[in-house]
């Protein structure tokens, strides 16, 4: 099996559907998040990124909120983007897909003039984000019944 993949901004409806399919597999099927809270109004305004294997199979996704959509999640600073919904399909874990998606989201944030990226990490994933330069702040909190912490990285 080939491990070659590319990461791109999801521009067309087919790409966005692929993003949603990965999220459904990881968050809804695997983690038990209710489907009606997994998809939200922010999906319409977010920048979505997609990792795709050479043969077209979607491997992972994530999204960037910026401007008004991000303010509620980042403490009100319009220069800070919000990274979220990062998901890598089980078959693709360990290939560096998650890190590549984070870097693509950071590139999209830089392209929009943002100075930092904020995220809410599931606590088991803190080490993953720390290795990518994110620092945790504030107390642990539940989201969809899963413990999280806020993290931030300056760009």
PDB file of N, CA, C and O in Angstrom, residues 5 11 27 58 74 78 88 110 114 120 140:
ATOM      1  N   UNK A   5       0.696  10.855   0.106  1.00  0.00           N
ATOM      2  CA  UNK A   5      -0.554  11.619   0.175  1.00  0.00           C
ATOM      3  C   UNK A   5      -0.245  13.092  -0.006  1.00  0.00           C
ATOM      4  O   UNK A   5       0.904  13.518   0.124  1.00  0.00           O
ATOM      5  N   UNK A  11     -11.630  22.934  -1.665  1.00  0.00           N
ATOM      6  CA  UNK A  11     -12.301  24.043  -2.355  1.00  0.00           C
ATOM      7  C   UNK A  11     -13.667  23.645  -2.894  1.00  0.00           C
ATOM      8  O   UNK A  11     -14.597  24.440  -2.870  1.00  0.00           O
ATOM      9  N   UNK A  27     -15.141  10.938  14.575  1.00  0.00           N
ATOM     10  CA  UNK A  27     -15.828  11.519  15.732  1.00  0.00           C
ATOM     11  C   UNK A  27     -17.145  10.813  16.049  1.00  0.00           C
ATOM     12  O   UNK A  27     -17.433  10.537  17.211  1.00  0.00           O
ATOM     13  N   UNK A  58      -9.668   9.657   1.044  1.00  0.00           N
ATOM     14  CA  UNK A  58      -9.410  10.703   2.031  1.00  0.00           C
ATOM     15  C   UNK A  58      -8.857  10.105   3.326  1.00  0.00           C
ATOM     16  O   UNK A  58      -9.356   9.097   3.811  1.00  0.00           O
ATOM     17  N   UNK A  74     -11.583  31.861  20.856  1.00  0.00           N
ATOM     18  CA  UNK A  74     -10.192  32.246  21.088  1.00  0.00           C
ATOM     19  C   UNK A  74     -10.038  33.362  22.109  1.00  0.00           C
ATOM     20  O   UNK A  74      -8.942  33.890  22.283  1.00  0.00           O
ATOM     21  N   UNK A  78      -9.152  39.010  17.247  1.00  0.00           N
ATOM     22  CA  UNK A  78      -9.429  38.706  15.840  1.00  0.00           C
ATOM     23  C   UNK A  78      -8.204  38.237  15.049  1.00  0.00           C
ATOM     24  O   UNK A  78      -8.345  37.737  13.943  1.00  0.00           O
ATOM     25  N   UNK A  88      -7.951  12.059  11.695  1.00  0.00           N
ATOM     26  CA  UNK A  88      -7.197  11.210  10.778  1.00  0.00           C
ATOM     27  C   UNK A  88      -7.809   9.817  10.857  1.00  0.00           C
ATOM     28  O   UNK A  88      -8.001   9.272  11.944  1.00  0.00           O
ATOM     29  N   UNK A 110      -1.756  31.960   8.251  1.00  0.00           N
ATOM     30  CA  UNK A 110      -0.773  32.984   7.870  1.00  0.00           C
ATOM     31  C   UNK A 110      -1.232  33.741   6.632  1.00  0.00           C
ATOM     32  O   UNK A 110      -1.086  34.960   6.558  1.00  0.00           O
ATOM     33  N   UNK A 114      -3.272  36.059  10.113  1.00  0.00           N
ATOM     34  CA  UNK A 114      -3.421  35.755  11.536  1.00  0.00           C
ATOM     35  C   UNK A 114      -2.047  35.594  12.185  1.00  0.00           C
ATOM     36  O   UNK A 114      -1.071  35.232  11.523  1.00  0.00           O
ATOM     37  N   UNK A 120      -8.681  23.525  20.795  1.00  0.00           N
ATOM     38  CA  UNK A 120      -9.135  22.785  21.968  1.00  0.00           C
ATOM     39  C   UNK A 120      -8.768  21.329  21.733  1.00  0.00           C
ATOM     40  O   UNK A 120      -9.350  20.673  20.883  1.00  0.00           O
ATOM     41  N   UNK A 140      -8.672  22.110  32.411  1.00  0.00           N
ATOM     42  CA  UNK A 140      -9.312  21.077  31.600  1.00  0.00           C
ATOM     43  C   UNK A 140     -10.819  21.323  31.600  1.00  0.00           C
ATOM     44  O   UNK A 140     -11.375  21.800  32.592  1.00  0.00           O
TER      45      UNK A 140
END
